[in-house]
CSV table of N, CA and C in Angstrom, one decimal:
chain,number,residue,atom,x,y,z
A,1,MET,N,0.8,-1.1,0.1
A,1,MET,CA,0.1,-0.2,-0.1
A,1,MET,C,0.9,1.1,0.0
A,2,VAL,N,1.8,1.3,0.9
A,2,VAL,CA,2.9,2.4,1.1
A,2,VAL,C,3.6,2.5,-0.6
A,3,HIS,N,3.9,1.6,-0.9
A,3,HIS,CA,4.4,1.5,-2.4
A,3,HIS,C,3.7,2.2,-3.7
A,4,LYS,N,2.6,1.9,-3.4
A,4,LYS,CA,1.6,2.4,-4.4
A,4,LYS,C,1.1,4.0,-4.2
A,5,LYS,N,1.4,4.1,-2.6
A,5,LYS,CA,1.0,5.8,-2.5
A,5,LYS,C,2.1,6.5,-2.9
A,6,ILE,N,3.5,6.0,-2.3
A,6,ILE,CA,4.7,6.8,-3.1
A,6,ILE,C,4.8,7.0,-4.7
A,7,ALA,N,4.7,6.0,-5.4
A,7,ALA,CA,4.4,5.7,-6.8
A,7,ALA,C,3.7,6.9,-7.6
A,8,ALA,N,2.5,6.8,-6.5
A,8,ALA,CA,1.5,7.9,-7.2
A,8,ALA,C,1.9,9.5,-7.1
A,9,LEU,N,3.2,9.7,-5.6
A,9,LEU,CA,3.3,10.6,-5.7
A,9,LEU,C,4.5,11.0,-6.6
A,10,PHE,N,5.4,10.2,-6.8
A,10,PHE,CA,6.5,10.3,-7.8
A,10,PHE,C,5.8,10.8,-9.3
A,11,LEU,N,4.3,9.9,-9.6
A,11,LEU,CA,3.9,10.5,-10.9
A,11,LEU,C,3.3,12.0,-10.9
A,12,ALA,N,2.7,12.3,-9.9
A,12,ALA,CA,2.2,13.6,-9.5
A,12,ALA,C,3.2,14.7,-9.5
A,13,LEU,N,4.5,14.5,-8.7
A,13,LEU,CA,5.3,15.3,-9.0
A,13,LEU,C,5.9,15.3,-10.3
A,14,GLY,N,6.1,14.4,-10.8
A,14,GLY,CA,6.4,14.5,-12.4
A,14,GLY,C,5.5,15.2,-13.3
A,15,LEU,N,4.3,15.1,-13.1
A,15,LEU,CA,3.3,15.8,-13.7
A,15,LEU,C,3.6,17.5,-13.5
A,16,MET,N,3.8,17.6,-12.5
A,16,MET,CA,4.0,19.0,-11.9
A,16,MET,C,5.1,19.5,-12.7
A,17,GLN,N,6.2,19.0,-12.8
A,17,GLN,CA,7.3,19.5,-13.6
A,17,GLN,C,7.4,19.1,-14.9
A,18,GLY,N,6.1,18.8,-15.7
A,18,GLY,CA,6.1,18.9,-17.2
A,18,GLY,C,6.3,17.5,-17.9
A,19,CYS,N,6.4,16.7,-17.0
A,19,CYS,CA,6.6,15.2,-17.4
A,19,CYS,C,4.8,14.5,-17.7
A,20,THR,N,4.7,13.6,-18.9
A,20,THR,CA,3.7,13.4,-18.8
A,20,THR,C,3.7,11.7,-18.1
A,21,PRO,N,2.7,11.2,-17.9
A,21,PRO,CA,2.8,9.8,-17.0
A,21,PRO,C,3.3,8.5,-17.8
A,22,SER,N,3.3,8.6,-19.0
A,22,SER,CA,4.2,7.7,-19.9
A,22,SER,C,5.5,7.8,-20.0
A,23,SER,N,6.0,8.9,-19.5
A,23,SER,CA,7.7,9.0,-19.5
A,23,SER,C,8.3,8.5,-18.2
A,24,VAL,N,7.7,8.3,-17.2
A,24,VAL,CA,8.0,8.0,-15.9
A,24,VAL,C,7.5,6.5,-15.6
A,25,GLU,N,8.3,5.6,-15.7
A,25,GLU,CA,7.4,4.2,-15.4
A,25,GLU,C,8.2,3.5,-14.1
A,26,VAL,N,7.2,2.9,-13.4
A,26,VAL,CA,7.6,2.4,-12.0
A,26,VAL,C,8.2,1.0,-12.5
A,27,VAL,N,9.3,0.6,-12.1
A,27,VAL,CA,10.1,-0.5,-12.6
A,27,VAL,C,10.5,-1.4,-11.5
A,28,PRO,N,10.1,-2.6,-11.1
A,28,PRO,CA,11.1,-3.4,-10.0
A,28,PRO,C,12.4,-3.2,-10.4
A,29,LEU,N,13.1,-3.3,-9.5
A,29,LEU,CA,14.7,-3.2,-9.4
A,29,LEU,C,15.2,-4.6,-10.1
A,30,VAL,N,14.6,-5.2,-9.9
A,30,VAL,CA,15.1,-6.7,-10.5
A,30,VAL,C,15.1,-6.6,-11.9
A,31,ARG,N,13.9,-6.2,-12.3
A,31,ARG,CA,13.7,-6.3,-13.8
A,31,ARG,C,14.9,-5.2,-14.5
A,32,VAL,N,15.2,-4.2,-13.8
A,32,VAL,CA,16.3,-3.0,-14.4
A,32,VAL,C,17.9,-3.9,-14.5
A,33,ILE,N,17.8,-4.8,-13.5
A,33,ILE,CA,19.3,-5.6,-13.2
A,33,ILE,C,19.3,-6.5,-14.3
A,34,CYS,N,18.3,-7.2,-14.7
A,34,CYS,CA,18.0,-8.4,-15.6
A,34,CYS,C,18.0,-8.0,-16.9
A,35,ASP,N,17.5,-7.1,-17.4
A,35,ASP,CA,17.5,-6.5,-18.6
A,35,ASP,C,17.9,-5.0,-18.6
A,36,PRO,N,19.0,-4.4,-18.1
A,36,PRO,CA,19.4,-3.2,-18.2
A,36,PRO,C,19.2,-2.2,-19.6
A,37,SER,N,19.5,-3.0,-20.7
A,37,SER,CA,19.6,-2.3,-21.8
A,37,SER,C,18.1,-1.6,-22.4
A,38,GLN,N,16.9,-2.5,-21.8
A,38,GLN,CA,15.2,-1.9,-22.1
A,38,GLN,C,15.4,-0.9,-21.3
A,39,PHE,N,15.9,-0.4,-20.7
A,39,PHE,CA,15.7,0.8,-19.7
A,39,PHE,C,16.7,2.1,-20.2
A,40,HIS,N,17.7,1.8,-20.9
A,40,HIS,CA,18.9,2.6,-21.2
A,40,HIS,C,17.9,4.2,-21.7
A,41,GLY,N,18.3,5.1,-21.1
A,41,GLY,CA,17.8,6.6,-21.5
A,41,GLY,C,16.9,6.9,-20.9
A,42,LYS,N,16.1,6.2,-20.1
A,42,LYS,CA,14.6,6.3,-19.8
A,42,LYS,C,14.6,6.6,-18.3
A,43,GLU,N,13.5,7.5,-17.9
A,43,GLU,CA,13.4,8.1,-16.6
A,43,GLU,C,12.4,7.2,-15.9
A,44,ILE,N,13.0,6.6,-14.8
A,44,ILE,CA,12.1,5.3,-14.3
A,44,ILE,C,12.2,5.6,-12.8
A,45,ILE,N,11.3,4.9,-12.0
A,45,ILE,CA,11.2,4.9,-10.6
A,45,ILE,C,11.7,3.4,-10.1
A,46,VAL,N,12.4,3.3,-9.1
A,46,VAL,CA,12.9,1.8,-8.6
A,46,VAL,C,12.9,2.0,-7.0
A,47,ARG,N,12.7,0.9,-6.6
A,47,ARG,CA,12.8,0.9,-4.9
A,47,ARG,C,13.7,-0.1,-4.7
A,48,GLY,N,14.4,0.1,-3.7
A,48,GLY,CA,15.3,-0.8,-3.0
A,48,GLY,C,16.1,-0.2,-1.8
A,49,PHE,N,17.4,-1.0,-1.3
A,49,PHE,CA,18.2,-0.6,-0.1
A,49,PHE,C,19.3,0.2,-0.5
A,50,LEU,N,19.6,1.4,-0.2
A,50,LEU,CA,20.5,2.3,-0.3
A,50,LEU,C,21.6,2.2,0.4
A,51,LYS,N,22.7,2.2,-0.1
A,51,LYS,CA,24.0,2.0,0.6
A,51,LYS,C,25.1,3.1,0.2
A,52,VAL,N,25.4,4.0,1.3
A,52,VAL,CA,26.1,5.2,0.7
A,52,VAL,C,27.3,5.4,1.7
A,53,LYS,N,28.3,4.5,1.1
A,53,LYS,CA,29.7,4.0,1.7
A,53,LYS,C,30.9,4.8,0.5
A,54,HIS,N,31.9,5.0,1.0
A,54,HIS,CA,33.0,5.1,0.0
A,54,HIS,C,33.2,4.1,-0.9
A,55,GLU,N,33.4,4.8,-2.2
A,55,GLU,CA,33.2,3.4,-3.4
A,55,GLU,C,31.9,2.6,-3.4
A,56,ASP,N,31.1,2.9,-2.7
A,56,ASP,CA,29.7,2.0,-2.8
A,56,ASP,C,28.4,2.5,-2.7
A,57,ILE,N,28.1,3.3,-3.4
A,57,ILE,CA,26.9,4.3,-3.5
A,57,ILE,C,26.0,3.7,-4.5
A,58,ALA,N,25.4,2.8,-4.0
A,58,ALA,CA,24.3,2.1,-5.0
A,58,ALA,C,23.0,1.5,-4.2
A,59,ILE,N,21.9,1.5,-5.2
A,59,ILE,CA,20.7,0.9,-4.6
A,59,ILE,C,20.9,-0.5,-4.9
A,60,TYR,N,20.6,-1.4,-3.7
A,60,TYR,CA,20.6,-2.9,-4.1
A,60,TYR,C,19.1,-3.3,-3.8
A,61,LEU,N,19.0,-4.7,-4.3
A,61,LEU,CA,17.7,-5.6,-4.3
A,61,LEU,C,17.0,-5.5,-2.7
A,62,SER,N,18.4,-5.7,-1.6
A,62,SER,CA,17.8,-5.5,-0.4
A,62,SER,C,18.9,-5.5,0.3
A,63,LYS,N,18.6,-5.3,1.7
A,63,LYS,CA,19.8,-5.1,2.8
A,63,LYS,C,20.4,-6.3,2.9
A,64,ASP,N,20.4,-7.5,2.6
A,64,ASP,CA,21.1,-8.8,2.8
A,64,ASP,C,22.1,-8.6,1.3
A,65,VAL,N,21.6,-8.4,0.3
A,65,VAL,CA,22.6,-8.2,-1.0
A,65,VAL,C,23.5,-7.4,-0.9
A,66,ALA,N,23.2,-6.1,-0.3
A,66,ALA,CA,24.0,-5.0,0.0
A,66,ALA,C,25.1,-5.5,1.1
A,67,VAL,N,24.7,-6.1,2.0
A,67,VAL,CA,25.8,-6.6,3.0
A,67,VAL,C,26.7,-7.6,2.2
A,68,ALA,N,26.1,-8.5,1.6
A,68,ALA,CA,26.7,-9.6,0.6
A,68,ALA,C,28.0,-9.0,-0.2
A,69,GLY,N,27.7,-7.6,-0.3
A,69,GLY,CA,28.7,-7.0,-1.5
A,69,GLY,C,28.0,-7.4,-3.1
A,70,LEU,N,27.0,-7.9,-3.3
A,70,LEU,CA,26.7,-8.5,-4.7
A,70,LEU,C,26.4,-7.0,-5.5
A,71,THR,N,27.4,-6.3,-6.0
A,71,THR,CA,27.2,-5.2,-6.8
A,71,THR,C,26.7,-5.6,-7.9
A,72,GLU,N,26.6,-6.7,-8.7
A,72,GLU,CA,26.1,-7.0,-10.0
A,72,GLU,C,24.4,-6.7,-9.9
A,73,ASN,N,24.1,-7.0,-8.4
A,73,ASN,CA,22.5,-6.8,-8.1
A,73,ASN,C,22.4,-5.5,-7.3
A,74,SER,N,22.8,-4.5,-8.4
A,74,SER,CA,22.5,-2.9,-7.6
A,74,SER,C,22.7,-2.1,-9.0
A,75,LEU,N,22.3,-0.9,-8.8
A,75,LEU,CA,22.9,0.0,-9.6
A,75,LEU,C,23.3,1.4,-8.8
A,76,TRP,N,24.4,1.7,-9.6
A,76,TRP,CA,25.1,3.0,-9.0
A,76,TRP,C,24.4,4.0,-9.0
A,77,VAL,N,24.2,4.7,-7.9
A,77,VAL,CA,23.7,6.2,-7.8
A,77,VAL,C,24.5,7.3,-7.7
A,78,SER,N,23.9,8.1,-8.7
A,78,SER,CA,24.5,9.3,-9.2
A,78,SER,C,23.6,10.7,-8.9
A,79,GLU,N,24.2,11.9,-8.3
A,79,GLU,CA,23.4,12.8,-7.7
A,79,GLU,C,23.1,13.7,-9.1
A,80,SER,N,21.7,14.2,-9.4
A,80,SER,CA,21.8,15.1,-10.3
A,80,SER,C,21.8,16.4,-9.8
A,81,SER,N,22.2,17.7,-10.3
A,81,SER,CA,22.5,18.7,-9.8
A,81,SER,C,21.3,19.4,-9.2
A,82,GLU,N,19.9,18.9,-9.5
A,82,GLU,CA,19.0,19.2,-8.9
A,82,GLU,C,18.1,18.6,-8.3
A,83,ILE,N,18.8,17.6,-7.5
A,83,ILE,CA,18.4,16.2,-6.6
A,83,ILE,C,17.1,17.1,-5.6
A,84,LYS,N,16.4,16.2,-5.3
A,84,LYS,CA,15.4,16.5,-4.3
A,84,LYS,C,15.2,15.2,-3.4
A,85,LEU,N,15.6,15.2,-2.0
A,85,LEU,CA,15.6,14.4,-1.1
A,85,LEU,C,14.5,14.4,0.0
A,86,HIS,N,13.6,13.6,0.2
A,86,HIS,CA,12.8,13.6,1.1
A,86,HIS,C,12.7,12.4,2.4
A,87,SER,N,12.8,12.9,3.3
A,87,SER,CA,12.7,11.9,4.4
A,87,SER,C,11.3,11.7,5.1
A,88,LYS,N,11.2,10.9,5.7
A,88,LYS,CA,9.6,10.6,6.1
A,88,LYS,C,9.5,11.3,7.6
A,89,GLU,N,10.8,11.8,7.9
A,89,GLU,CA,10.7,12.7,9.2
A,89,GLU,C,10.2,14.1,8.8
A,90,GLY,N,10.1,14.2,7.6
A,90,GLY,CA,9.6,15.8,6.9
A,90,GLY,C,10.9,16.4,6.7
A,91,ALA,N,11.8,16.2,6.8
A,91,ALA,CA,13.2,17.1,6.7
A,91,ALA,C,13.2,17.4,5.4
A,92,SER,N,13.5,19.1,4.9
A,92,SER,CA,13.6,19.5,3.8
A,92,SER,C,14.7,19.3,2.8
A,93,SER,N,14.7,19.4,1.6
A,93,SER,CA,15.9,19.0,0.5
A,93,SER,C,17.2,19.8,0.9
A,94,GLY,N,17.0,20.9,1.6
A,94,GLY,CA,18.1,21.7,1.7
A,94,GLY,C,19.0,21.5,2.8
A,95,GLU,N,18.2,20.5,3.6
A,95,GLU,CA,18.9,20.1,5.2
A,95,GLU,C,19.5,18.5,4.9
A,96,LEU,N,19.0,18.3,3.9
A,96,LEU,CA,19.6,16.4,3.7
A,96,LEU,C,20.7,16.3,2.9
A,97,LYS,N,21.4,15.3,3.0
A,97,LYS,CA,22.6,14.9,2.3
A,97,LYS,C,22.1,13.3,1.6
A,98,LEU,N,23.0,13.0,0.5
A,98,LEU,CA,22.6,11.6,0.3
A,98,LEU,C,22.8,10.9,1.4
A,99,LYS,N,24.1,10.8,2.1
A,99,LYS,CA,24.7,10.1,2.8
A,99,LYS,C,23.7,9.8,4.1
A,100,ASP,N,22.6,10.8,4.4
A,100,ASP,CA,21.7,10.9,5.5
A,100,ASP,C,20.9,9.7,5.1
A,101,PHE,N,20.8,9.1,4.1
A,101,PHE,CA,19.6,8.0,3.6
A,101,PHE,C,20.5,6.5,3.5
A,102,ASP,N,21.6,6.7,4.2
A,102,ASP,CA,22.5,5.2,3.9
A,102,ASP,C,21.7,4.2,4.9
A,103,SER,N,21.7,3.1,4.4
A,103,SER,CA,21.2,1.9,5.3
A,103,SER,C,19.7,2.2,5.3
A,104,SER,N,18.7,2.8,4.1
A,104,SER,CA,17.9,2.8,4.1
A,104,SER,C,16.8,2.2,3.0
A,105,TYR,N,15.8,1.9,2.9
A,105,TYR,CA,15.0,1.6,1.9
A,105,TYR,C,14.5,2.7,1.5
A,106,VAL,N,14.5,2.7,0.0
A,106,VAL,CA,14.5,4.1,-0.8
A,106,VAL,C,13.4,3.9,-2.0
A,107,MET,N,13.0,5.1,-2.5
A,107,MET,CA,12.5,4.8,-3.7
A,107,MET,C,13.0,5.7,-4.5
A,108,ILE,N,13.8,5.9,-5.7
A,108,ILE,CA,14.1,6.8,-6.7
A,108,ILE,C,13.9,6.9,-7.7
A,109,ARG,N,13.5,8.7,-8.4
A,109,ARG,CA,13.2,8.6,-9.6
A,109,ARG,C,14.3,9.2,-10.2
A,110,GLY,N,14.8,8.8,-11.3
A,110,GLY,CA,15.8,9.2,-12.0
A,110,GLY,C,16.1,8.7,-13.5
A,111,LYS,N,17.0,8.8,-14.4
A,111,LYS,CA,17.4,8.6,-15.7
A,111,LYS,C,18.2,7.3,-15.4
A,112,PHE,N,18.1,6.4,-16.2
A,112,PHE,CA,19.0,5.2,-16.1
A,112,PHE,C,19.9,5.4,-17.2
A,113,ASP,N,21.5,4.9,-16.7
A,113,ASP,CA,22.3,4.7,-17.8
A,113,ASP,C,23.0,3.3,-18.0
A,114,TYR,N,22.6,2.7,-18.7
A,114,TYR,CA,23.0,1.3,-18.8
A,114,TYR,C,24.6,1.0,-19.1
A,115,HIS,N,25.3,2.2,-19.9
A,115,HIS,CA,26.4,2.0,-20.1
A,115,HIS,C,27.4,2.2,-19.2
A,116,SER,N,27.1,3.3,-18.2
A,116,SER,CA,27.9,3.8,-16.7
A,116,SER,C,27.5,2.8,-15.8
A,117,ARG,N,28.5,2.0,-15.4
A,117,ARG,CA,28.2,1.0,-14.3
A,117,ARG,C,28.9,1.2,-13.0
A,118,GLY,N,29.7,2.6,-12.7
A,118,GLY,CA,29.6,2.7,-11.5
A,118,GLY,C,31.1,2.2,-11.0
A,119,HIS,N,31.7,2.5,-9.9
A,119,HIS,CA,33.0,2.2,-9.3
A,119,HIS,C,33.2,0.9,-9.9
A,120,MET,N,34.4,0.7,-10.6
A,120,MET,CA,35.1,-0.4,-10.9
A,120,MET,C,33.9,-1.3,-11.8
A,121,SER,N,33.1,-0.7,-12.5
A,121,SER,CA,32.3,-1.2,-13.2
A,121,SER,C,31.5,-2.4,-13.0
A,122,GLY,N,31.3,-2.0,-11.7
A,122,GLY,CA,30.9,-3.6,-11.0
A,122,GLY,C,28.9,-3.7,-10.9
A,123,HIS,N,28.7,-2.7,-11.2
A,123,HIS,CA,27.2,-2.5,-11.2
A,123,HIS,C,26.3,-2.6,-12.6
A,124,SER,N,25.2,-2.6,-12.2
A,124,SER,CA,24.2,-3.2,-13.6
A,124,SER,C,23.9,-1.9,-14.5
A,125,GLY,N,24.3,-0.9,-14.0
A,125,GLY,CA,24.2,0.5,-14.7
A,125,GLY,C,24.1,1.4,-13.5
A,126,THR,N,23.5,2.9,-13.8
A,126,THR,CA,23.7,3.8,-13.0
A,126,THR,C,22.5,4.7,-13.2
A,127,ILE,N,21.8,4.9,-11.9
A,127,ILE,CA,20.7,5.9,-12.1
A,127,ILE,C,21.3,7.1,-11.5
A,128,LEU,N,20.8,8.2,-12.4
A,128,LEU,CA,21.1,9.6,-12.0
A,128,LEU,C,19.8,10.3,-11.3
A,129,VAL,N,19.8,10.5,-9.9
A,129,VAL,CA,19.0,10.5,-9.1
A,129,VAL,C,18.2,12.1,-9.4
A,130,ASP,N,17.0,12.1,-9.5
A,130,ASP,CA,16.6,13.5,-9.5
A,130,ASP,C,15.6,13.8,-8.3
A,131,GLU,N,15.1,12.6,-7.7
A,131,GLU,CA,14.5,12.4,-6.5
A,131,GLU,C,14.2,11.5,-5.7
A,132,LEU,N,14.1,11.5,-4.5
A,132,LEU,CA,14.7,10.2,-3.6
A,132,LEU,C,13.7,10.3,-2.4
A,133,PHE,N,13.1,9.2,-2.2
A,133,PHE,CA,12.2,9.3,-0.8
A,133,PHE,C,12.7,8.1,-0.1
A,134,THR,N,12.3,8.2,1.4
A,134,THR,CA,12.5,6.9,2.1
A,134,THR,C,11.4,6.4,2.2
A,135,VAL,N,11.2,5.0,2.1
A,135,VAL,CA,10.0,3.7,2.3
A,135,VAL,C,10.2,3.2,3.6
A,136,GLU,N,9.2,2.5,4.0
A,136,GLU,CA,9.4,1.7,4.8
A,136,GLU,C,9.1,0.1,4.9
């Protein structure tokens, strides 16, 4: 239920910014990892476990996958210049940094790049984050 509400919020925000509903697709992270070329250059919304550590800034399928260091089951996370961050505590974007979301489940809206694979080319692609929300 929470997942659907947050996805609806992302779509509403996209509409307010001039995006059409068809331009942003909510995609299970596993689909992007399994067939990354299908999503290259597209704006997508994914959900997963965010890890923000030195040389490991990525969204993983789960906490267990992140702890195991299975980078092939993740997307490298890169911040856009206009990134908007939203915490469940209601802090504003100006008060937050990406590292504040380390070890959290998040939902990310951003543009996917299949060719950019992050640190040591170990990830399944890169998502350039435009917007990030914490989720339960």
